[in-house]
Structures are given as structure tokens and as C-alpha cells.
Amino acid sequence: MYRTKTCGELRLTNTGETVTLAGWVQRIRKMGGMTFIDLRDRYGITQLAFNQGTEAFEQANALGREYVIQVTGTVIERQSKNAQLETGEIEIDVQKLTVLNAAVTPPFTIEDETDGGDDIRMKYRYLDLRRSCVRKNLELRHRMAFEVRRYLDQQGFLEVETPVLVNSTPEGARDFVVPSRMNPGQFYALPQSPQILKQLLMVSGFDRYFQIVKCFRDEDLRADRQPEFTQIDCEMSFVEQEDVLNVFEGMSRHLFKTILNIDLPKLPRMTWQDAMKYYGSDKPDTRFGMTFVELQDIFHAAEAKKPEEERFSVFATAKYIGGICATGCASYTRKQLDQLTEFVRRPQIGAKGMVYARVEQDGSVKSSVDKFYSQDVLQAVAKEMNAQAGDLLLILSGEDTMKTRKQLSELRLEMGRQLGLRDPKKFSCLWVIDFPMYEWSDEENRLMAMHHPFTSPKPEDIPLMDTDPASVRANAYDMVINGVEVGGGSIRIHDAKLQEKTFEILGFTPEQAQTKFGFLMNAFKYGAPPHGGLAYGLDRFVSLFAGLDSIRDCIAFPKNNQGRDVMLGAPGELDPIQLDELQLDIRKSRPQ
Amino acid sequence: MYRTKTCGELRLTNTGETVTLAGWVQRIRKMGGMTFIDLRDRYGITQLAFNQGTEAFEQANALGREYVIQVTGTVIERQSKNAQLETGEIEIDVQKLTVLNAAVTPPFTIEDETDGGDDIRMKYRYLDLRRSCVRKNLELRHRMAFEVRRYLDQQGFLEVETPVLVNSTPEGARDFVVPSRMNPGQFYALPQSPQILKQLLMVSGFDRYFQIVKCFRDEDLRADRQPEFTQIDCEMSFVEQEDVLNVFEGMSRHLFKTILNIDLPKLPRMTWQDAMKYYGSDKPDTRFGMTFVELQDIFHAAEAKKPEEERFSVFATAKYIGGICATGCASYTRKQLDQLTEFVRRPQIGAKGMVYARVEQDGSVKSSVDKFYSQDVLQAVAKEMNAQAGDLLLILSGEDTMKTRKQLSELRLEMGRQLGLRDPKKFSCLWVIDFPMYEWSDEENRLMAMHHPFTSPKPEDIPLMDTDPASVRANAYDMVINGVEVGGGSIRIHDAKLQEKTFEILGFTPEQAQTKFGFLMNAFKYGAPPHGGLAYGLDRFVSLFAGLDSIRDCIAFPKNNQGRDVMLGAPGELDPIQLDELQLDIRKSRPQ
């Protein structure tokens, strides 16, 4: 061992001890007859003191940042203590210094507040990881994964590794594929999730399965997506929805308690319908209220009383009119309101415009549509929205209820951000339940499974499968924290007849269903138990706990938006011999 | 929840309770007025009793094997108790039976002693996994992985996930590759091990890293190799060999204690030289002795005294003559001895022949080479080999010491097997240390790194790098259990000059070294700590603990010798659209 202590553990009680430390030179301060060095390792920083006239002093003065050194000396009390440092009451009076490795100057400073931009830090990710703010995210990730395993183990779950080299999945995103040298012309696929394998493990009687597992999707990467990501994947047998929710609410409670020392209250449950109605999102950020109030009845009634030529055509024809009440924001300037209007009109959001109304101190309502509506109508609106003097009302409208709700949701989140209501250190968790079984796809011109084709309907909604399939609710659920879907799952169909019916609704002929899903359906014939489960996104879960905006900083070696690892230089060209062995040719016409 | 209890937990103390169980029908026995069913789940088997005249009785008689059912009834004491079953003192007097799912007859019996062959069981692996003897191996795997994590976490190791989509590694086995759609013509590689990434994490100051991680090698599969396998991968900073051995000896001790309740003694250490000399293997099975005795001096001295024409040319020209003493085997018949001769002459072993000698009850030695050697010589041999009356001496010879030792090692293992000395329930663990740095490759006509090119030499052997590189010993070590290498690693080179020197010995020009290893060498310039580590093969570790011959049965969904998952049907053909997206063509001339 090159050390007797780490750089994080010495205290005043160690005074007088002779110790050996090893680590990296964080900072050198030359103060005339003394030189001080901050020595850094994973565990902390310890100050080293070198006295003029010693050999170590001369050596110390020749060091540079990030040199790896080993020192032996005596722990002494510091004269000027540093309350910021856990070791700030002591320093080492160094007698012996050994340079273990020299270092060239790093391309950016190894400090929490670094001078390095994103690109250079990704290229030298191994130096970026030296920064304690980055390393702490990975320590948190380790701790969370460990506590997940501890909890699930205690609950009788078995971690079973499923293969990485599998086959292409039907009905999913695009697969990454792996050519097989031993079976030329054939390919493995990397799993998008172990969905089918975990259901097979239920058929096998494993009863309670989990796995913290890498999954892969070859998607065009939007911000904050990674081609490889990590799931906490779980499945249970002989359970109903309530059982799954209880076990995994318990897991979240365990994590919040052991990692953040937060006592999580019993999670509220919100139906998907309510989430859409009041938040315009299936993953509502419930750290703050500002819930939607529907105003189409009030405005349509007002319109109906007016002569045609006085009508406000935007509201008159809108199928949906909804507003949010921003408490105390009546003081927003015209400029701020214009910026909000611009915000909702951005192409990504797509609203045509925004109506606002201020509740003045005297209770009167001043709006951007004063010329269309009487004070009575505006008062009725303010009352419906429970607005008080000093509040600001923001109203969107549109032909398409769902689209308008989503626009209003973006506006709500933006207002929450502006008002500081989205504190990353505050947590609001809930279950969103009763998702619809199906959603209409304009692209495919058919109903699609909202969750996946094995999701079971609510028993009481089964008759609706014949009469109104779009209204059938599923035994599907998401765990949402601070507006982020951290996990989701469903109770699966284990009954062959019900499975056939849902394939029919999804527009598959029996032959197509057999081709796409026959393998699992065949396995179910040998005795499938009732089962269900869910999967958490570990990257996202950790980034929430760390208070990060991006999942990237809780991944040791992430890829960029082009799917490249710029540090490793992956992907790269192959040796022609490898292509020969795989019997593959790269098309010459490929875009350069 | 579909049950109030599992099938493994009811005891006599539960008598009188009303319980609900769910599981699979293992066996149905119709005994006139009564029908008995063994109900199975992951936790055990519970007997259900149905009385004639009840509705449940009629239902029970209509069930088949592997039906999934739910029953409610009363726990009663059994009349004929079954001591083999943990629940064998009770049964359930069933009042209500619900069929949760019917089952077609499985293609083989779901019993520990099944009638299904390997192929059918692999095709229906999800049914094979129902057999408790198979499932228990995966339960063991879960427990071992969990205890590994618990131990390493306690020792301050952080589990860090490294990427699966990386770049091709220099100097390794063949990589599996993944075409990148977003970067046409470029490929990722799947990691053969996270070697470089874990060394980078040491450069990052992570200090203690581990990961239980999938690794991939596209090799021609010999028996008991899998294209994807799982490593317990570990690395530590500021350590010397002794530190690594201590930490991981501790890990093994923890596993043996917590999993098998075995107190592992301090592990003996054997140099690679001794392992080769006494066992002919760098992974000696030390459950039994039968160590090699070198006999060339005795035989060569005897030959030297004889006239040319009386010489036994096989021994006279052999550079190496070695024997093992099989205690009490003088009674081996001529047929048994012929079979042993055939065994060593198999092409996989490649010996030309075998000499044997029996020590008779009167102390005389009768050998297959009596006509060449006097009793005096044979007595000297017996004495050298410490043979007693009743023992059998088996002797191999050859031009190539190492090759002959390996042949003798195979013979020793076969004798150990025949004599029942290789009990899978008995464990003998040791460290093999002081591996050579380099080994000569006839194929490449140069010295190759025996471990890998970053392995450090023993400091005292560094001068030999100039004068006799083949004799340089490395800071490399393997953990061997029962003749199986379960783990191995080394202290790495962290000094740039020493690294250059070893590349030179490996025959790389500075330019070649830069091309192949420049990335890591460049990272080291920013301050690399002394570091080292090792990796365990989890599959092999589990199979040892389970007493299995093959790693396959401790893998949930293994691949066959052609690298195929016959259950999933992977690998398979791609949709032409996928090839278009990847800009790839499959060569038409490929072998069909």
C-alpha cells in the first residue's frame, strides 16, 4: 500500500501521528519560507506543508498541478483552519516526498467550476471525472443501484441476467444489430428491454425477477437520450396492480430514506384522465399547483349572447379553452407577457397566441381581450380560476383539446420555472394510473398499444373492447417524480383469448400476430401465471436524486448527440479482414 | 395478490388456517375417493387434498400437469407425512379451486430427473428453468453476485457502469461489432473486458472500482465457452500485489462463508514455476496430491552406463521424464493401463506413449520397461517418487518439457477423476503468482504478453528486461479453485518509460505502440497512480459453487456451441430495410 491514510480522514485527534498519503496535486501555494500543497484523492483534500531548507521543500516547488505524489510526515494542527474542508483543522508537516508520476498540464482546470467547455471535457472525460462534483454523481449512482438491489433482495426478487445478444423485437424502436461471423448473413440484436425474457421467467416460475440492465435503442438522439441506457427491470407473478404499486412505492421510499434521508409520504395516485385535464401531461410536475381550469363553457356562453360581428372568433370556435392562474404575477410587464406569448408560439409548442388577464388590487380584471368580453364575463372567469387580487391569468385555446393541453402544460412549466417553483431539491412523487389501452396513430391509421401489446385491460372495461376500444383503460401505471417519468409498467395479459382480442383491435390478423408475437404466445400455452411488472430508468432516477438537468453527468462515459464516444473515438472504421470474416460489404454510395 | 402464502412455507403450526395458494400442478394422484395434487411454486411444493363429492374434486380431476391454479382451503395435518418435503407434515383441504391458466403437456417432464435431452430443453429453456435443480443454480448466482457487491461496497469499491458500445481493442480476441446507422461505414465493438476503461477510472482517481459486467468474445466456441460471459471486474489504486491479493482473498472468504458456510483457510501461494513443475498446469487442481516427480536424471544416468544398443531410445533422448504415483493402484489391470495409454495418446493430449511400473507387495518394481532397466534403476525411481508397495507409477517423457508436463497434467487429472479425488463438494483454493511477463509465440515469431501489455514486471526482474526478457516475472496472479482459474489480474505499469520498454520487447516500434495503445498512454501523461486489479469469471465461480461441470446451467439463457440461442432463434435474418439503413450488403458468395 502506498499510503497509511486517505486524504479525507485526518482530524485534530490524529495530531502527532506519522502518516503516509498519496494523491494528486490540486493546488500549490508558495508563501516565502513555506510551500503549501492541497493533496487530493477520492476521499478528500489534505493540506501539506513544506518548510524551506528541507529537501522536500525543493521537490515540492518543482511540482505541477495533477502530479501524483506520495508524502510521509507528521499530522500537525493548522494555524489558519479551513472550515470548508473536513480535514481543515490539520496539515501534514512533510518529511519525505516521492513523485509517483509527473503530469502534463490538463486541458482544463480540475475544479468544480472548471474553465473547460463540454466538448473538451467529453474528449478528456477521464480528467473530467476527477472533478469531485462529477465523481459524486457516480458515487450516488453506485449507492442507489446498491440500495435498489438490497431492497429487492429483501423482497425476494432474484436478479437474473438476460442475454445481450438476442433477436430483433417486433413493434419497438430500431434495434442495434450484431453480425454473426459463425452464422454468415445472420444478425443478433441488442435488447431494447428484456420484456419478453422477463415474461418468460414468469412462465418459468421465477416469481420475482429484477435486473439492473443495459438496454439499447438506435433512435435519432434528441437531447438527453443515450443509445445505451440502464433500466431497473422488474416482474412479479400472481400479482394485481395494487401489489406492484405497493412493492415499488416501498422501493422508492427505501431509496429516498437511505440516500436522501427523506421520508416519502404515501404516494398520491392520479388517473391519466386527471393528469391530462389538470396538468396537460401524463407526467405532471406536482411540485407546484397552477392546475388547469377549463373555461370553454364560460366563454362559449358569453359568445352565444353576442351578435355575430362582436364575437372573438378565436374563443368562439375553440373546442378547448384552458387557463392557469399565476399567483401574484399581475405585476408582469408587457414585455414579460410578450415573451410568454413568444414562448407558446415557438414551433416546438405551436400555440397560435395567448390571452392574459390581470386581477387588479381593486378586484377588477384587465385582460388582453377586454374589447370582446364584459367585466362580468371576466369576473366569472377569475372566479372559476379562484384568482385573487394581484394574480395573472394565462389562457390558451384550440381546436384540439389534447394539443392545447400540451401547450398549456409547457406554459405552466415555464411559469413554474420563472417563479422558482421547480426546486430540484424538493421532491413530489405520484403514481399516474389508468392509462388508456390504445392510442390512435395517424401515421399507421390504426389503434396502437399505448404501453405494449401485452398490457392487460381493466377487467371492468373488457366489454368496451368490442364497443369502444379507444376508451378502454389499461392496468398500466407510471411513477412520476417532479414531472419526470422515472418508471412505468403494467399487469400483462396471461389469457390467450384476451390476447387474441387485443391483437385484433391492434389490427393484426391471426397470422401477423403469430409471426410477430407467436414465440411468447406459444410459451404461454405451457402455463403462464398472472404477472406484471415495471421498469425504472436508472439514469433518470439518479439524475433526479442528484438534481441534474441532464442524465449525462450521471453516466461515466456518455455518448454525444451523434451517438459518438469522443473519448474512445467510437464508432470507428473496421479492418477489412473483419468485414471479410463477417461476409459484409459497406455500400460505396453511402453519404460521406 | 393471488395468494396468501407460498407453496414453501406452511408447517404444522399453521394447522387450521385458511390459506390461498397459487402455482403449477406438479403431480396428480387419484386415489378413489380422494385426489391429491402437488402444487409447485418457486418456494416449494404443497400437497392439496380434494374430497369426492365436492365441486373442487371434479375440477381437480380435470386438471393436467403444469396447469396454473389457485386454491383456497384449510391447512390440515397429513396422515402419511413426507420427510423429504419441508411442507411434508401438512396438506390443504381444498374448498375452492380456480384455474388461472390451462397448460398443454410440456415436451419433457418438469422433474430434477427429466426425460428431456439437451436440445429440447434448450429450445424450451423457459420450461427447463421450471426444474428446481436448474432454478437453484440461478438463485445461487443471484446470491453470489449480491454478496460480491456487499463485500466490495463495504471495502469502499464503487460499481461504475462502463459502456457496451465501445471501439475495437488492439491485441485481443476477435470483437463482436455493431454497425452505426448514424455514422455509416463505422462500427462499434462490444467490450472483451472493460480493461482500458477501468484503468482510465484509476487515472480519474476513482481509487476502487468494480463492476459485474457482460463481456463479449467472438471466438470459435470450444466446449463450455459462451460468446457473452460475465466478469467481476475490479481495479484499485495506490496498491501493490499484496494489497490486491488480500482484498480478494477476503472476497472469496466472504463468499465461501456466506454462501457455503465454509471457513476458507489462508490461501496458499504457488509460483507459476512450481505450478508447472509439480502439476504441469498454471491452474493446478490441488484437491489431491499426485504431484510430478522428475526422473530424467535417474534415467539418463542409467542410459549413460549402458552400451548404445541396449538403450531405451524414448527415454535416452527425452529432455523431460516425469512421473506420478497413483497410491494403491498397482492392482490396475492391463486393460485399464491400456486405456490410460490410449487416453494420453488422444490427439487432444498428444503423448506418444506411457510407461508404467507397479510396486509389488514384496517391494519389487515391475514395469513396462523391465527389459531396459535393472531393478536397481527401477528401485531408485520408486524411491524418488516416494512410492510404497501397492502403488502404480505412470511416466511420460518428451522433447519439450512444457508439452510433456501438460500431457502428464491431463493424466494426473484423469487419475484423480478415476480415484474419486475430485469431489465437487470439496474446495481447494490457492493463488498462483509470479507468472512470466512474456511467452514466446511461434505463430507471431516474437514474445507476447502472457497477461496483457500493461502488466508490470517484478521490480527485481527489471534488469533482466535487457538481458533475458523471457525470464522476467510479472506482478500477475491467478486465483485457482479446484483446477479452475476463477480470477486473475496484475499490477499495471504506470511509468511511461517502463511501458515503452515492454512495448519494445513485444516488438512494437514506437509508432506501432502509439497506434495500438496511444490512447491509454496519452491518458497516463496526465498523472496515473500506481494501480492494479483483477477479474473473476462469474459464470465459472457460480458453477464451481454449484458443483456443475458446465457453466451453461448457471446461465439463464445460454447459447449453444454455434453461438445460437435456439429458444429465441438468434441470430436471424434482418429485414432488408434494416440493411438499407445501415448501408450494408451481405456478400452473396457466402457459404450457405
PDB file of N, CA, C and O in Angstrom, chain B residues 318-353:
ATOM      1  N   ALA B 318      14.848 -38.144 -24.373  1.00  0.00           N
ATOM      2  CA  ALA B 318      13.843 -37.238 -23.803  1.00  0.00           C
ATOM      3  C   ALA B 318      14.511 -36.168 -22.976  1.00  0.00           C
ATOM      4  O   ALA B 318      15.379 -36.452 -22.148  1.00  0.00           O
ATOM      5  N   LYS B 319      14.083 -34.962 -23.198  1.00  0.00           N
ATOM      6  CA  LYS B 319      14.618 -33.863 -22.393  1.00  0.00           C
ATOM      7  C   LYS B 319      13.961 -33.885 -21.015  1.00  0.00           C
ATOM      8  O   LYS B 319      14.554 -33.517 -20.014  1.00  0.00           O
ATOM      9  N   TYR B 320      12.711 -34.340 -21.001  1.00  0.00           N
ATOM     10  CA  TYR B 320      11.948 -34.348 -19.749  1.00  0.00           C
ATOM     11  C   TYR B 320      11.328 -35.721 -19.555  1.00  0.00           C
ATOM     12  O   TYR B 320      10.741 -36.299 -20.474  1.00  0.00           O
ATOM     13  N   ILE B 321      11.511 -36.271 -18.361  1.00  0.00           N
ATOM     14  CA  ILE B 321      10.811 -37.504 -17.987  1.00  0.00           C
ATOM     15  C   ILE B 321      10.171 -37.241 -16.637  1.00  0.00           C
ATOM     16  O   ILE B 321      10.843 -36.828 -15.689  1.00  0.00           O
ATOM     17  N   GLY B 322       8.847 -37.412 -16.562  1.00  0.00           N
ATOM     18  CA  GLY B 322       8.172 -37.115 -15.299  1.00  0.00           C
ATOM     19  C   GLY B 322       7.154 -38.176 -14.973  1.00  0.00           C
ATOM     20  O   GLY B 322       6.553 -38.782 -15.874  1.00  0.00           O
ATOM     21  N   GLY B 323       6.954 -38.402 -13.679  1.00  0.00           N
ATOM     22  CA  GLY B 323       6.013 -39.432 -13.275  1.00  0.00           C
ATOM     23  C   GLY B 323       5.109 -38.984 -12.155  1.00  0.00           C
ATOM     24  O   GLY B 323       5.403 -38.023 -11.442  1.00  0.00           O
ATOM     25  N   ILE B 324       3.997 -39.692 -12.041  1.00  0.00           N
ATOM     26  CA  ILE B 324       3.109 -39.509 -10.908  1.00  0.00           C
ATOM     27  C   ILE B 324       2.896 -40.853 -10.250  1.00  0.00           C
ATOM     28  O   ILE B 324       2.989 -41.902 -10.897  1.00  0.00           O
ATOM     29  N   CYS B 325       2.627 -40.818  -8.972  1.00  0.00           N
ATOM     30  CA  CYS B 325       2.439 -42.042  -8.197  1.00  0.00           C
ATOM     31  C   CYS B 325       0.985 -42.152  -7.784  1.00  0.00           C
ATOM     32  O   CYS B 325       0.492 -41.327  -7.015  1.00  0.00           O
ATOM     33  N   ALA B 326       0.302 -43.167  -8.339  1.00  0.00           N
ATOM     34  CA  ALA B 326      -1.103 -43.379  -8.011  1.00  0.00           C
ATOM     35  C   ALA B 326      -1.184 -44.381  -6.863  1.00  0.00           C
ATOM     36  O   ALA B 326      -0.997 -45.585  -7.057  1.00  0.00           O
ATOM     37  N   THR B 327      -1.465 -43.842  -5.690  1.00  0.00           N
ATOM     38  CA  THR B 327      -1.441 -44.650  -4.475  1.00  0.00           C
ATOM     39  C   THR B 327      -2.442 -45.803  -4.571  1.00  0.00           C
ATOM     40  O   THR B 327      -3.602 -45.589  -4.922  1.00  0.00           O
ATOM     41  N   GLY B 328      -1.954 -47.026  -4.300  1.00  0.00           N
ATOM     42  CA  GLY B 328      -2.849 -48.187  -4.230  1.00  0.00           C
ATOM     43  C   GLY B 328      -3.356 -48.683  -5.561  1.00  0.00           C
ATOM     44  O   GLY B 328      -4.259 -49.514  -5.615  1.00  0.00           O
ATOM     45  N   CYS B 329      -2.772 -48.225  -6.646  1.00  0.00           N
ATOM     46  CA  CYS B 329      -3.300 -48.601  -7.954  1.00  0.00           C
ATOM     47  C   CYS B 329      -2.475 -49.690  -8.659  1.00  0.00           C
ATOM     48  O   CYS B 329      -2.654 -49.938  -9.855  1.00  0.00           O
ATOM     49  N   ALA B 330      -1.602 -50.365  -7.900  1.00  0.00           N
ATOM     50  CA  ALA B 330      -0.825 -51.444  -8.510  1.00  0.00           C
ATOM     51  C   ALA B 330      -1.745 -52.535  -9.055  1.00  0.00           C
ATOM     52  O   ALA B 330      -1.369 -53.292  -9.952  1.00  0.00           O
ATOM     53  N   SER B 331      -2.980 -52.571  -8.543  1.00  0.00           N
ATOM     54  CA  SER B 331      -3.923 -53.595  -8.998  1.00  0.00           C
ATOM     55  C   SER B 331      -4.567 -53.249 -10.329  1.00  0.00           C
ATOM     56  O   SER B 331      -5.410 -54.000 -10.825  1.00  0.00           O
ATOM     57  N   TYR B 332      -4.251 -52.118 -10.902  1.00  0.00           N
ATOM     58  CA  TYR B 332      -4.812 -51.772 -12.217  1.00  0.00           C
ATOM     59  C   TYR B 332      -4.521 -52.906 -13.202  1.00  0.00           C
ATOM     60  O   TYR B 332      -3.403 -53.421 -13.276  1.00  0.00           O
ATOM     61  N   THR B 333      -5.552 -53.301 -13.945  1.00  0.00           N
ATOM     62  CA  THR B 333      -5.373 -54.387 -14.912  1.00  0.00           C
ATOM     63  C   THR B 333      -4.656 -53.878 -16.152  1.00  0.00           C
ATOM     64  O   THR B 333      -4.567 -52.677 -16.391  1.00  0.00           O
ATOM     65  N   ARG B 334      -4.199 -54.843 -16.943  1.00  0.00           N
ATOM     66  CA  ARG B 334      -3.583 -54.495 -18.217  1.00  0.00           C
ATOM     67  C   ARG B 334      -4.548 -53.662 -19.071  1.00  0.00           C
ATOM     68  O   ARG B 334      -4.162 -52.682 -19.705  1.00  0.00           O
ATOM     69  N   LYS B 335      -5.843 -54.026 -19.004  1.00  0.00           N
ATOM     70  CA  LYS B 335      -6.835 -53.301 -19.794  1.00  0.00           C
ATOM     71  C   LYS B 335      -6.952 -51.843 -19.341  1.00  0.00           C
ATOM     72  O   LYS B 335      -6.981 -50.903 -20.148  1.00  0.00           O
ATOM     73  N   GLN B 336      -6.983 -51.663 -18.021  1.00  0.00           N
ATOM     74  CA  GLN B 336      -7.060 -50.296 -17.507  1.00  0.00           C
ATOM     75  C   GLN B 336      -5.840 -49.496 -17.918  1.00  0.00           C
ATOM     76  O   GLN B 336      -5.927 -48.326 -18.266  1.00  0.00           O
ATOM     77  N   LEU B 337      -4.668 -50.165 -17.876  1.00  0.00           N
ATOM     78  CA  LEU B 337      -3.427 -49.462 -18.242  1.00  0.00           C
ATOM     79  C   LEU B 337      -3.414 -49.143 -19.728  1.00  0.00           C
ATOM     80  O   LEU B 337      -2.987 -48.048 -20.133  1.00  0.00           O
ATOM     81  N   ASP B 338      -3.936 -50.059 -20.536  1.00  0.00           N
ATOM     82  CA  ASP B 338      -4.027 -49.779 -21.975  1.00  0.00           C
ATOM     83  C   ASP B 338      -4.937 -48.589 -22.233  1.00  0.00           C
ATOM     84  O   ASP B 338      -4.666 -47.750 -23.097  1.00  0.00           O
ATOM     85  N   GLN B 339      -6.034 -48.520 -21.473  1.00  0.00           N
ATOM     86  CA  GLN B 339      -6.957 -47.387 -21.642  1.00  0.00           C
ATOM     87  C   GLN B 339      -6.285 -46.066 -21.284  1.00  0.00           C
ATOM     88  O   GLN B 339      -6.491 -45.042 -21.933  1.00  0.00           O
ATOM     89  N   LEU B 340      -5.457 -46.107 -20.225  1.00  0.00           N
ATOM     90  CA  LEU B 340      -4.723 -44.890 -19.862  1.00  0.00           C
ATOM     91  C   LEU B 340      -3.756 -44.497 -20.971  1.00  0.00           C
ATOM     92  O   LEU B 340      -3.592 -43.317 -21.284  1.00  0.00           O
ATOM     93  N   THR B 341      -3.089 -45.510 -21.546  1.00  0.00           N
ATOM     94  CA  THR B 341      -2.171 -45.229 -22.662  1.00  0.00           C
ATOM     95  C   THR B 341      -2.932 -44.607 -23.823  1.00  0.00           C
ATOM     96  O   THR B 341      -2.501 -43.612 -24.406  1.00  0.00           O
ATOM     97  N   GLU B 342      -4.105 -45.200 -24.126  1.00  0.00           N
ATOM     98  CA  GLU B 342      -4.933 -44.610 -25.180  1.00  0.00           C
ATOM     99  C   GLU B 342      -5.327 -43.180 -24.845  1.00  0.00           C
ATOM    100  O   GLU B 342      -5.344 -42.304 -25.704  1.00  0.00           O
ATOM    101  N   PHE B 343      -5.652 -42.979 -23.570  1.00  0.00           N
ATOM    102  CA  PHE B 343      -6.069 -41.643 -23.123  1.00  0.00           C
ATOM    103  C   PHE B 343      -4.993 -40.601 -23.430  1.00  0.00           C
ATOM    104  O   PHE B 343      -5.271 -39.562 -24.026  1.00  0.00           O
ATOM    105  N   VAL B 344      -3.740 -40.923 -23.057  1.00  0.00           N
ATOM    106  CA  VAL B 344      -2.690 -39.906 -23.269  1.00  0.00           C
ATOM    107  C   VAL B 344      -2.300 -39.793 -24.741  1.00  0.00           C
ATOM    108  O   VAL B 344      -1.714 -38.795 -25.144  1.00  0.00           O
ATOM    109  N   ARG B 345      -2.637 -40.802 -25.533  1.00  0.00           N
ATOM    110  CA  ARG B 345      -2.284 -40.741 -26.955  1.00  0.00           C
ATOM    111  C   ARG B 345      -3.364 -40.069 -27.801  1.00  0.00           C
ATOM    112  O   ARG B 345      -3.188 -39.889 -28.996  1.00  0.00           O
ATOM    113  N   ARG B 346      -4.510 -39.715 -27.157  1.00  0.00           N
ATOM    114  CA  ARG B 346      -5.551 -38.996 -27.915  1.00  0.00           C
ATOM    115  C   ARG B 346      -4.961 -37.721 -28.496  1.00  0.00           C
ATOM    116  O   ARG B 346      -4.106 -37.076 -27.865  1.00  0.00           O
ATOM    117  N   PRO B 347      -5.394 -37.353 -29.688  1.00  0.00           N
ATOM    118  CA  PRO B 347      -4.794 -36.176 -30.343  1.00  0.00           C
ATOM    119  C   PRO B 347      -4.842 -34.919 -29.472  1.00  0.00           C
ATOM    120  O   PRO B 347      -3.925 -34.112 -29.501  1.00  0.00           O
ATOM    121  N   GLN B 348      -5.933 -34.754 -28.683  1.00  0.00           N
ATOM    122  CA  GLN B 348      -6.018 -33.560 -27.835  1.00  0.00           C
ATOM    123  C   GLN B 348      -4.893 -33.521 -26.821  1.00  0.00           C
ATOM    124  O   GLN B 348      -4.555 -32.470 -26.300  1.00  0.00           O
ATOM    125  N   ILE B 349      -4.345 -34.701 -26.453  1.00  0.00           N
ATOM    126  CA  ILE B 349      -3.283 -34.734 -25.444  1.00  0.00           C
ATOM    127  C   ILE B 349      -1.940 -34.928 -26.128  1.00  0.00           C
ATOM    128  O   ILE B 349      -1.009 -34.168 -25.887  1.00  0.00           O
ATOM    129  N   GLY B 350      -1.841 -35.926 -26.989  1.00  0.00           N
ATOM    130  CA  GLY B 350      -0.702 -35.973 -27.897  1.00  0.00           C
ATOM    131  C   GLY B 350       0.568 -36.638 -27.391  1.00  0.00           C
ATOM    132  O   GLY B 350       1.633 -36.464 -27.992  1.00  0.00           O
ATOM    133  N   ALA B 351       0.473 -37.405 -26.293  1.00  0.00           N
ATOM    134  CA  ALA B 351       1.675 -38.134 -25.873  1.00  0.00           C
ATOM    135  C   ALA B 351       1.906 -39.308 -26.834  1.00  0.00           C
ATOM    136  O   ALA B 351       0.971 -39.824 -27.436  1.00  0.00           O
ATOM    137  N   LYS B 352       3.178 -39.710 -26.933  1.00  0.00           N
ATOM    138  CA  LYS B 352       3.476 -40.843 -27.835  1.00  0.00           C
ATOM    139  C   LYS B 352       3.179 -42.165 -27.152  1.00  0.00           C
ATOM    140  O   LYS B 352       2.822 -43.147 -27.782  1.00  0.00           O
ATOM    141  N   GLY B 353       3.360 -42.202 -25.841  1.00  0.00           N
ATOM    142  CA  GLY B 353       3.108 -43.439 -25.108  1.00  0.00           C
ATOM    143  C   GLY B 353       3.236 -43.187 -23.628  1.00  0.00           C
ATOM    144  O   GLY B 353       3.471 -42.048 -23.203  1.00  0.00           O
TER     145      GLY B 353
END
